[in-house]
Amino acid sequence: MGGDLGPRSVVPACIRFLQRFPLASLKLYGPAPQLQDLLREFHSTSVADRLEVVPCEQVVTQECNPVHALRRKRDSSMACALKAVADGEADAMVTSGNTGALLALSRSILGTIEGVRRPALGKSLPAEAGSCFLLDLGANIDCSAEDLVQFARMGVEAQRVHTGKRQLKVALLNIGAEPHKGTEEIRRAAELFESESSIDYFGFVEGHDIFTGVADVVVCDGLMGNVAMKSAEGVIRLMGQKAFTIERKNPFKRFFGQLAIKLLRKWRTQVEPARYNGASFLGVKGNVIKSHGGASSEAFYRAMITAKECAEADLAGRLSRALAP
Amino acid sequence: MGGDLGPRSVVPACIRFLQRFPLASLKLYGPAPQLQDLLREFHSTSVADRLEVVPCEQVVTQECNPVHALRRKRDSSMACALKAVADGEADAMVTSGNTGALLALSRSILGTIEGVRRPALGKSLPAEAGSCFLLDLGANIDCSAEDLVQFARMGVEAQRVHTGKRQLKVALLNIGAEPHKGTEEIRRAAELFESESSIDYFGFVEGHDIFTGVADVVVCDGLMGNVAMKSAEGVIRLMGQKAFTIERKNPFKRFFGQLAIKLLRKWRTQVEPARYNGASFLGVKGNVIKSHGGASSEAFYRAMITAKECAEADLAGRLSRALAP
């Protein structure tokens, strides 16, 4: 029920997902009449036997804060979908709803994996050489060096699932590569990373290095990670915007401009959030995938693919084993 | 002498600058033989009477840390150029050298403006509606709410110089727009911003809002600002990279691809660092402009334009008056 478009982006993505993956089945949580109407509108009959609508009247709004969600939204569509994961009725849960509420409800309903101090939100982002897993994206504001070590170990497991690679280099996000740069906590984390045998530590990297692929996993606190991801999204959107403005101004170039814009759109899909949609909430006992709030149907479908990868590889189980104390 | 290309990007930019602005004159600091050779190579004779080479043997390297720069690099080209500003022999100084050394030497040689606790590095970035001045970009790691208020006031003066606009909206960078988001210091800053009469406070914005232009000035600590700017740069570079890869793969599209790449390049210049090159170090007694370390000659020329704007508007003087206690 969340995100800018609500079930209007979710329902067509679900139908496409079921058509593409004949062994998959889905449960849709939300107000039944609204969802049934949309299912009819988008012609879901061919996949109806694998698509169950679970009626939930209560909905978590975008304005709802985490404390309110914990106290008053235990019967919301978001909470009910998480309960299905907790009860083993679902292998993964996907939502584009309120992030703060999702993190709070996930912790409360699924519980935290033993040994994990703080679950973290992470996501594969496009890079010149493949992809780069960035975490934390905003679940934790103040992070200790020890937290960052746990993030690194969780990020490695997640990126293994997404890429299939065994050997993954881990870097710390900082404002420079030199060892004296950054906060005391980041410098202390660097020492811990170096002594940690389960981490192949690369060193400090800067914001632009996320997208070069020098490291497979980049670790930072939620403030830096959130700013990095959203700034990158913002500038991509701006670039599309500028392109259209220039072409309208010059009628002579409009023809080639149209062709170029087509290609530009294609290129944008290589790097834009839609293609890399679906952040994983790592460290809770279940696979929870957060889709971008502004996700289109195409983007939500991508988040579902991410969820499928996590479920098939049993990412939550892997994390339990990897982080067991 | 700094930056990835050294004087090879600086010298042609200087010649172009002098040709474009007949009333300007420049001093070039560095090893005289090397600079003289380059001046000959790039045919500087037409502007030679306004271009003085000031010989400096010592150079600040990229590896030099700020403490070392303060102790051992007082005769470097960077220090000597700053002394020219301090002595009133130059109206502004531009470098693409070591940022940490520049900030330390600027503070020491020029001194801090009375009333300014911490000078900050800021820069105009492209936005859908014009531009957005972002600061701090990395001069200060831990910032108090009071520091952020000063950054805001300095950012407003700088953005006035760059845009000519009087009424400027100021926002605080955060991980969400809701009032409960962010660190305690960011939330405390929001209260101070609201009560400060000299600031037209907009509210919290997220990373992507830097590029929409909802605010004219966006304020944050140096860690967040640095990550925001560099992530944005990184993803733009990646997008160019991906474009070339796709076109090489499909020979049928190569022809239109070439045209599109030409346009893409043009669009990129609208948003890429080269066009918006030149960060101002605000709060020291003089105009100090930091060009991007990877600046091309074109980009360095842009940084010189930024310096010219700051010098003509007497930005350092404005800041002194605006921030006088």
XYZ file of C-alpha atoms in Angstrom:
650
model
C 0.000 0.000 0.000
C 3.072 2.274 0.268
C 5.152 4.353 -2.089
C 4.056 7.250 -4.263
C 1.937 5.064 -6.547
C 0.667 2.531 -3.982
C -0.830 -0.727 -5.346
C -1.000 0.799 -8.817
C 2.708 0.015 -9.284
C 2.647 -3.170 -7.172
C -0.225 -5.054 -8.826
C 1.061 -5.023 -12.437
C 4.558 -5.909 -11.143
C 3.089 -8.925 -9.316
C 1.271 -10.179 -12.391
C 4.409 -9.830 -14.502
C 6.434 -11.616 -11.813
C 4.069 -14.584 -11.673
C 3.979 -14.844 -15.468
C 7.759 -14.848 -15.586
C 8.278 -17.301 -12.685
C 5.778 -20.166 -12.876
C 6.869 -21.691 -9.547
C 6.390 -18.487 -7.566
C 3.314 -17.560 -5.581
C 2.409 -14.241 -3.960
C 0.297 -12.836 -1.172
C -0.948 -9.268 -1.503
C -1.725 -7.434 1.757
C -4.135 -4.499 1.759
C -7.787 -3.425 1.545
C -9.398 -6.269 -0.432
C -11.895 -4.296 -2.601
C -9.195 -1.907 -3.857
C -6.780 -4.741 -4.638
C -9.468 -6.870 -6.320
C -10.429 -3.942 -8.549
C -6.822 -3.463 -9.615
C -6.350 -7.178 -10.256
C -9.352 -7.090 -12.592
C -8.099 -3.926 -14.279
C -4.705 -5.505 -14.987
C -6.159 -8.897 -16.110
C -4.714 -11.213 -13.498
C -6.829 -14.267 -14.399
C -3.936 -16.261 -15.915
C -2.045 -16.157 -12.609
C -4.986 -15.938 -10.200
C -4.313 -19.372 -8.636
C -0.920 -18.207 -7.371
C -2.018 -14.770 -6.184
C -3.807 -14.516 -2.859
C -5.272 -11.271 -1.535
C -5.009 -11.094 2.262
C -7.438 -8.411 3.476
C -5.952 -5.731 5.754
C -7.878 -2.554 6.447
C -5.110 -0.761 8.315
C -2.392 0.994 6.304
C 0.930 2.622 7.327
C 1.046 6.121 5.859
C 4.177 7.970 4.764
C 3.836 10.402 7.692
C 3.601 7.675 10.357
C 6.668 7.687 12.613
C 8.325 4.446 13.787
C 7.043 4.691 17.367
C 3.480 5.214 16.192
C 3.830 2.278 13.784
C 4.986 -0.017 16.587
C 2.140 1.014 18.879
C -0.804 1.475 16.541
C -0.083 -0.327 13.277
C 0.234 -3.963 14.341
C -2.615 -4.961 12.005
C -1.467 -2.909 9.027
C -0.748 -4.501 5.646
C 2.976 -3.969 6.343
C 2.854 -5.690 9.738
C 0.722 -8.585 8.425
C 3.105 -9.211 5.535
C 6.019 -9.307 7.995
C 4.089 -11.785 10.187
C 3.757 -14.070 7.153
C 7.584 -14.096 6.923
C 7.904 -14.661 10.685
C 5.447 -17.596 10.518
C 7.236 -19.184 7.557
C 4.283 -18.585 5.252
C 6.399 -16.372 2.997
C 10.085 -16.530 2.031
C 10.471 -12.774 1.575
C 8.492 -9.564 1.950
C 8.641 -6.564 -0.426
C 7.244 -3.094 0.196
C 7.723 0.444 -1.058
C 6.171 1.866 2.107
C 7.466 4.027 4.962
C 11.093 3.055 5.639
C 11.204 4.037 9.320
C 8.028 2.068 10.073
C 9.322 -0.927 8.108
C 12.599 -1.059 10.026
C 10.845 -0.746 13.391
C 8.151 -3.337 12.559
C 10.699 -5.743 11.029
C 12.854 -5.642 14.159
C 9.836 -6.122 16.377
C 7.964 -8.818 14.404
C 10.876 -10.828 12.954
C 13.428 -10.196 15.678
C 17.133 -9.556 15.227
C 19.550 -12.353 14.291
C 21.554 -13.541 17.290
C 24.876 -11.727 17.440
C 23.719 -8.768 15.303
C 23.737 -5.516 17.234
C 22.074 -3.389 14.590
C 20.350 -4.486 11.393
C 21.322 -2.379 8.378
C 19.804 -1.423 5.060
C 21.960 -2.196 2.025
C 21.671 -2.260 -1.735
C 23.578 -3.242 -4.835
C 24.422 -0.161 -6.908
C 25.728 -0.074 -10.471
C 29.484 0.169 -10.960
C 31.837 0.216 -13.944
C 32.939 -3.293 -13.091
C 29.636 -4.958 -12.158
C 28.071 -3.696 -8.977
C 28.863 -2.445 -5.499
C 26.884 -3.207 -2.340
C 26.482 -0.074 -0.203
C 25.357 -0.131 3.442
C 24.035 1.294 5.725
C 21.554 3.379 3.730
C 19.819 5.054 6.648
C 18.752 2.511 9.245
C 21.442 3.634 11.708
C 22.566 7.198 12.288
C 25.385 6.863 14.795
C 27.472 3.778 14.183
C 30.421 2.489 16.190
C 33.450 0.906 14.530
C 32.147 -2.469 15.731
C 28.808 -1.837 14.024
C 30.622 -1.089 10.780
C 32.450 -4.430 11.023
C 29.113 -6.229 11.312
C 27.733 -4.237 8.383
C 30.742 -5.359 6.340
C 30.167 -9.038 7.133
C 26.457 -8.749 6.310
C 27.178 -6.803 3.133
C 29.587 -9.492 1.946
C 26.938 -12.218 2.356
C 24.340 -10.136 0.528
C 26.651 -9.230 -2.342
C 27.671 -12.908 -2.679
C 23.992 -13.714 -3.226
C 23.624 -10.975 -5.852
C 26.860 -11.582 -7.780
C 27.794 -15.217 -7.081
C 31.375 -14.066 -6.428
C 33.182 -15.636 -3.473
C 36.079 -13.217 -2.995
C 34.743 -9.748 -2.218
C 36.757 -6.643 -1.409
C 35.374 -4.408 1.315
C 36.050 -0.667 1.612
C 35.125 2.038 4.097
C 33.501 5.220 2.777
C 35.464 8.304 3.800
C 36.330 11.787 2.547
C 39.774 10.740 1.337
C 41.942 7.673 0.875
C 44.715 8.795 3.239
C 44.798 7.050 6.643
C 44.501 10.302 8.655
C 41.160 11.244 7.001
C 37.689 11.029 8.542
C 36.206 10.725 11.998
C 37.866 8.837 14.836
C 35.206 6.122 14.496
C 35.975 5.577 10.797
C 39.709 5.385 11.508
C 39.069 2.938 14.346
C 36.881 0.875 12.014
C 39.782 0.721 9.534
C 41.964 -0.881 12.228
C 39.261 -3.426 13.061
C 38.697 -4.213 9.368
C 42.397 -4.893 8.921
C 42.523 -7.338 11.811
C 39.265 -9.117 10.907
C 40.095 -12.342 9.046
C 36.636 -12.681 7.454
C 37.002 -9.314 5.669
C 39.191 -8.721 2.614
C 39.803 -5.049 3.428
C 40.606 -2.684 0.575
C 40.958 0.645 2.437
C 39.172 3.991 2.430
C 37.262 5.040 -0.671
C 35.483 8.296 -1.601
C 31.936 8.799 -2.857
C 32.823 8.430 -6.530
C 34.553 5.096 -5.914
C 31.190 3.473 -5.141
C 30.518 3.621 -8.873
C 33.922 2.523 -10.162
C 33.720 -0.923 -8.598
C 37.155 -0.809 -6.926
C 35.394 -2.507 -4.003
C 32.527 -5.017 -3.982
C 31.118 -3.784 -0.685
C 31.307 -0.222 0.652
C 30.503 0.326 4.329
C 29.469 3.535 6.107
C 26.991 4.877 8.645
C 23.381 5.459 7.610
C 23.793 9.193 7.248
C 26.624 8.950 4.710
C 25.073 6.006 2.864
C 21.716 7.696 2.524
C 23.284 10.908 1.248
C 25.503 9.021 -1.215
C 22.638 7.031 -2.725
C 20.169 9.901 -2.906
C 22.657 12.407 -4.342
C 23.503 9.931 -7.080
C 19.807 9.460 -7.850
C 19.262 13.197 -7.884
C 21.977 13.984 -10.377
C 20.802 11.250 -12.757
C 17.307 12.669 -12.695
C 18.723 16.163 -13.282
C 20.685 14.963 -16.279
C 17.551 13.606 -17.938
C 15.814 16.896 -17.188
C 18.596 19.026 -18.723
C 18.635 16.859 -21.831
C 14.990 17.545 -22.584
C 15.366 21.279 -22.011
C 18.278 21.650 -24.412
C 16.535 19.762 -27.188
C 13.381 21.808 -27.007
C 15.403 25.005 -27.426
C 17.094 24.049 -30.681
C 14.609 22.877 -33.369
C 17.419 21.929 -35.767
C 18.722 19.311 -33.398
C 15.331 18.003 -32.449
C 15.456 15.059 -34.815
C 18.789 13.686 -33.665
C 17.884 14.830 -30.194
C 14.936 12.444 -30.171
C 17.149 9.531 -31.135
C 19.694 10.553 -28.591
C 17.087 10.854 -25.880
C 15.957 7.312 -26.641
C 19.496 6.059 -26.176
C 19.968 8.262 -23.150
C 16.889 6.710 -21.573
C 18.360 3.295 -22.189
C 21.657 4.322 -20.641
C 19.875 5.789 -17.692
C 18.210 2.471 -17.004
C 21.715 1.038 -16.610
C 22.400 3.263 -13.649
C 19.085 4.506 -12.363
C 17.304 3.287 -9.255
C 14.663 1.363 -11.216
C 17.168 -1.201 -12.398
C 18.876 -1.453 -9.050
C 15.741 -1.256 -6.964
C 15.327 -3.224 -3.765
C 17.331 -2.600 -0.607
C 17.696 -5.499 1.809
C 17.173 -5.048 5.530
C 20.007 -7.228 6.781
C 20.210 -8.644 10.288
C 16.548 -9.456 10.989
C 15.239 -13.033 10.924
C 13.703 -12.959 7.463
C 14.181 -11.458 4.016
C 12.773 -7.933 3.953
C 13.144 -5.871 0.770
C 12.515 -2.135 0.647
C 11.567 -0.828 -2.784
C 12.166 2.845 -3.624
C 9.209 5.033 -2.556
C 8.977 6.511 -6.046
C 9.154 3.091 -7.710
C 7.347 2.563 -10.992
C 5.853 -0.816 -11.768
C 9.062 -1.724 -13.623
C 11.132 -0.724 -10.589
C 8.909 -2.640 -8.176
C 9.310 -5.715 -10.380
C 13.097 -5.353 -9.974
C 12.694 -5.216 -6.203
C 10.722 -8.470 -6.419
C 13.581 -10.063 -8.368
C 15.951 -8.948 -5.601
C 13.588 -10.536 -3.064
C 13.508 -13.751 -5.073
C 17.337 -13.883 -5.158
C 17.470 -13.377 -1.391
C 14.789 -15.994 -0.729
C 16.269 -18.638 -3.041
C 19.730 -18.179 -1.552
C 18.259 -18.083 1.986
C 20.087 -14.843 2.713
C 18.582 -14.462 6.188
C 19.727 -18.021 7.040
C 23.212 -17.340 5.676
C 23.441 -14.208 7.796
C 22.404 -16.200 10.891
C 25.192 -18.696 10.290
C 27.804 -16.102 9.336
C 27.150 -13.832 12.309
C 26.500 -16.473 14.975
C 28.459 -15.491 18.070
C 51.484 22.700 -9.491
C 48.713 20.499 -8.052
C 45.989 18.283 -9.425
C 46.353 15.223 -11.618
C 47.585 17.203 -14.633
C 49.600 19.887 -12.822
C 50.519 23.013 -14.813
C 49.576 21.227 -18.050
C 45.918 22.042 -17.328
C 46.638 25.364 -15.594
C 48.797 27.092 -18.243
C 46.402 26.809 -21.220
C 43.503 27.831 -18.932
C 45.457 30.951 -17.903
C 46.173 31.942 -21.496
C 42.512 31.503 -22.452
C 41.461 33.495 -19.385
C 43.730 36.438 -20.242
C 42.588 36.413 -23.875
C 38.965 36.464 -22.747
C 39.388 39.130 -20.034
C 41.654 41.951 -21.246
C 41.686 43.721 -17.855
C 42.822 40.663 -15.895
C 46.378 39.829 -14.948
C 47.784 36.643 -13.480
C 50.703 35.404 -11.425
C 51.808 31.803 -11.878
C 53.620 30.197 -8.920
C 55.932 27.234 -9.457
C 59.319 26.085 -10.788
C 60.169 28.750 -13.381
C 61.844 26.591 -16.091
C 58.919 24.159 -16.227
C 56.349 26.976 -16.387
C 58.327 28.922 -19.008
C 58.521 25.814 -21.201
C 54.786 25.327 -21.005
C 54.100 28.992 -21.731
C 56.169 28.682 -24.893
C 54.467 25.420 -25.861
C 51.018 27.000 -25.533
C 52.010 30.264 -27.325
C 51.451 32.795 -24.577
C 53.130 35.751 -26.337
C 49.885 37.653 -26.967
C 49.173 37.833 -23.227
C 52.741 37.746 -21.889
C 52.586 41.298 -20.467
C 49.786 40.279 -18.079
C 51.235 36.921 -17.058
C 54.008 36.870 -14.479
C 55.865 33.727 -13.460
C 56.842 33.833 -9.786
C 59.559 31.227 -9.234
C 58.933 28.736 -6.399
C 61.018 25.598 -6.121
C 59.003 23.991 -3.337
C 55.811 22.132 -4.202
C 53.019 20.637 -2.046
C 52.481 17.042 -3.147
C 49.174 15.167 -3.026
C 50.464 12.948 -0.180
C 51.515 15.863 2.031
C 49.368 16.053 5.170
C 48.156 19.402 6.577
C 50.531 19.409 9.558
C 53.513 18.746 7.325
C 52.356 21.496 4.948
C 52.164 24.007 7.811
C 55.613 23.103 9.117
C 57.631 22.426 5.983
C 55.879 24.001 3.001
C 55.885 27.702 3.857
C 57.815 28.479 0.647
C 55.755 26.235 -1.638
C 53.979 27.576 -4.712
C 50.696 27.153 -2.807
C 51.914 29.134 0.241
C 53.454 31.882 -1.910
C 50.238 32.328 -3.907
C 48.293 32.646 -0.646
C 50.803 35.240 0.597
C 50.093 37.294 -2.525
C 46.422 37.381 -1.499
C 47.333 38.213 2.104
C 49.562 41.077 0.916
C 46.892 42.472 -1.405
C 48.951 41.671 -4.503
C 46.232 39.324 -5.766
C 42.430 39.464 -5.483
C 41.977 35.702 -5.502
C 43.997 32.498 -5.570
C 43.119 29.327 -7.540
C 44.688 25.894 -7.148
C 43.848 22.275 -7.903
C 46.370 21.077 -5.324
C 46.103 19.153 -2.069
C 42.875 20.227 -0.314
C 43.975 19.530 3.267
C 47.192 21.500 2.805
C 45.296 24.349 1.145
C 42.828 24.674 4.016
C 45.577 24.596 6.628
C 47.822 27.059 4.796
C 44.905 29.400 4.008
C 43.879 29.548 7.652
C 47.445 30.155 8.731
C 48.540 32.659 6.060
C 45.296 34.606 5.510
C 43.767 34.184 8.949
C 40.133 33.585 9.769
C 37.515 36.347 9.458
C 36.573 37.779 12.838
C 33.491 36.012 14.193
C 33.943 32.907 12.036
C 34.580 29.796 14.119
C 35.313 27.454 11.233
C 35.888 28.300 7.586
C 34.010 25.986 5.206
C 34.393 24.775 1.654
C 31.369 25.347 -0.563
C 30.411 25.149 -4.203
C 27.597 25.925 -6.590
C 26.163 22.714 -8.047
C 23.764 22.387 -10.989
C 20.054 22.160 -10.200
C 16.863 21.928 -12.251
C 16.063 25.505 -11.339
C 19.467 27.189 -11.660
C 22.004 26.138 -9.072
C 22.389 25.146 -5.449
C 25.272 26.114 -3.157
C 26.383 23.144 -1.049
C 28.631 23.444 2.002
C 30.637 22.156 3.858
C 32.354 19.913 1.331
C 34.940 18.427 3.623
C 36.795 21.142 5.544
C 35.058 20.238 8.827
C 34.221 16.733 9.990
C 32.379 17.291 13.256
C 30.155 20.354 13.126
C 28.008 21.831 15.873
C 24.579 23.316 15.190
C 26.166 26.756 15.651
C 28.780 25.953 12.998
C 26.020 24.996 10.588
C 24.331 28.369 11.170
C 27.558 30.143 10.222
C 27.933 27.922 7.155
C 24.419 28.941 6.133
C 25.186 32.646 6.425
C 28.423 32.265 4.464
C 26.725 30.107 1.839
C 24.036 32.729 1.307
C 26.654 35.443 0.636
C 28.541 33.205 -1.791
C 25.427 32.108 -3.676
C 24.329 35.765 -3.940
C 27.596 36.485 -5.702
C 27.130 33.553 -8.098
C 23.448 34.077 -8.917
C 22.761 37.751 -8.226
C 19.604 36.710 -6.362
C 18.829 38.502 -3.087
C 16.260 36.170 -1.513
C 17.799 32.754 -0.973
C 16.192 29.745 0.672
C 18.418 27.689 2.952
C 17.912 23.981 3.720
C 19.620 21.450 5.968
C 20.768 18.170 4.421
C 19.276 15.186 6.246
C 18.082 11.631 5.612
C 14.433 12.625 5.495
C 12.193 15.682 5.549
C 10.347 14.762 8.756
C 11.349 16.747 11.870
C 12.334 13.650 13.900
C 14.960 12.550 11.345
C 18.741 12.851 11.639
C 21.254 13.377 14.407
C 20.594 15.480 17.474
C 22.968 18.131 16.103
C 21.045 18.411 12.816
C 17.728 18.722 14.680
C 19.237 21.343 16.988
C 20.519 23.217 13.925
C 16.976 23.219 12.515
C 15.757 25.038 15.649
C 18.561 27.606 15.368
C 17.881 28.105 11.642
C 14.228 28.797 12.374
C 15.029 31.453 14.950
C 17.802 33.120 12.913
C 16.381 36.197 11.186
C 19.123 36.388 8.533
C 18.226 32.903 7.225
C 15.172 32.136 5.098
C 14.895 28.545 6.335
C 13.245 25.978 4.080
C 13.550 22.799 6.199
C 15.259 19.423 5.844
C 16.086 18.142 2.380
C 17.507 14.823 1.167
C 20.443 14.143 -1.138
C 18.436 14.265 -4.342
C 16.961 17.662 -3.446
C 20.370 19.297 -3.917
C 19.791 18.883 -7.649
C 16.151 19.922 -7.841
C 16.799 23.470 -6.677
C 14.101 23.518 -3.985
C 16.687 25.408 -1.924
C 19.378 27.872 -3.005
C 21.800 26.876 -0.260
C 22.101 23.410 1.317
C 24.057 23.122 4.560
C 25.638 20.034 6.142
C 28.822 18.838 7.827
C 31.906 18.143 5.728
C 31.440 14.394 5.777
C 27.943 14.487 4.288
C 28.766 17.265 1.825
C 31.843 15.529 0.538
C 29.994 12.248 0.080
C 27.067 13.985 -1.659
C 29.273 15.812 -4.151
C 31.585 12.906 -4.926
C 28.789 10.347 -5.282
C 27.074 12.629 -7.766
C 30.320 13.007 -9.730
C 30.877 9.261 -9.668
C 27.520 8.334 -11.084
C 27.819 10.871 -13.903
C 31.177 9.419 -14.876
C 29.680 5.924 -14.730
C 26.852 6.944 -17.005
C 29.263 8.145 -19.671
C 31.188 4.907 -19.304
C 28.085 2.711 -19.728
C 27.042 4.671 -22.808
C 30.260 3.852 -24.630
C 30.094 0.171 -23.706
C 26.580 -0.283 -25.045
C 27.358 1.406 -28.346
C 30.403 -0.685 -29.036
C 28.380 -3.869 -28.589
C 25.748 -3.111 -31.219
C 27.255 -2.120 -34.613
C 23.837 -1.291 -36.086
C 23.327 1.488 -33.588
C 26.857 2.780 -33.851
C 26.009 5.564 -36.257
C 23.181 7.068 -34.234
C 25.119 6.147 -31.141
C 27.926 8.473 -32.190
C 25.513 11.358 -32.639
C 23.853 10.563 -29.362
C 27.180 10.388 -27.560
C 27.997 13.861 -28.880
C 24.768 15.198 -27.423
C 25.273 13.189 -24.257
C 28.672 14.795 -23.823
C 27.042 18.188 -24.161
C 24.413 17.304 -21.595
C 27.047 16.001 -19.262
C 28.812 19.338 -19.364
C 25.603 20.836 -17.969
C 25.922 18.820 -14.808
C 29.481 17.615 -14.559
C 32.165 19.020 -12.301
C 34.009 20.745 -15.148
C 31.235 23.267 -15.640
C 30.702 23.791 -11.951
C 34.347 23.684 -10.999
C 35.764 25.869 -8.254
C 34.886 25.488 -4.589
C 35.290 28.579 -2.396
C 37.000 28.380 0.966
C 34.697 30.687 2.913
C 35.641 32.359 6.180
C 39.299 33.175 5.583
C 40.499 36.708 4.844
C 40.809 36.373 1.088
C 39.268 34.620 -1.905
C 40.618 31.084 -2.163
C 39.259 28.791 -4.887
C 39.863 25.058 -4.934
C 39.651 23.506 -8.385
C 38.850 19.774 -8.717
C 42.004 17.625 -8.500
C 41.127 15.902 -11.762
C 40.368 19.184 -13.519
C 41.001 19.444 -17.251
C 42.137 22.738 -18.718
C 38.482 23.571 -19.486
C 37.522 22.807 -15.885
C 40.392 24.865 -14.471
C 39.275 27.776 -16.642
C 35.818 27.503 -15.014
C 37.423 27.631 -11.576
C 39.187 30.826 -12.656
C 35.833 32.319 -13.678
C 34.496 31.444 -10.234
C 37.532 33.179 -8.707
C 36.923 36.233 -10.882
C 33.290 36.417 -9.716
C 34.380 36.186 -6.072
C 37.109 38.797 -6.512
C 34.915 41.296 -8.409
C 32.137 41.004 -5.839
C 34.677 41.148 -2.986
C 33.224 37.991 -1.460
C 35.778 37.852 1.360
C 34.936 41.456 2.270
C 31.206 40.731 2.173
C 31.711 37.777 4.474
C 33.662 39.976 6.911
C 30.815 42.450 7.058
C 28.063 39.831 7.200
C 29.662 37.788 9.959
C 31.117 40.592 12.071
C 30.267 39.828 15.701
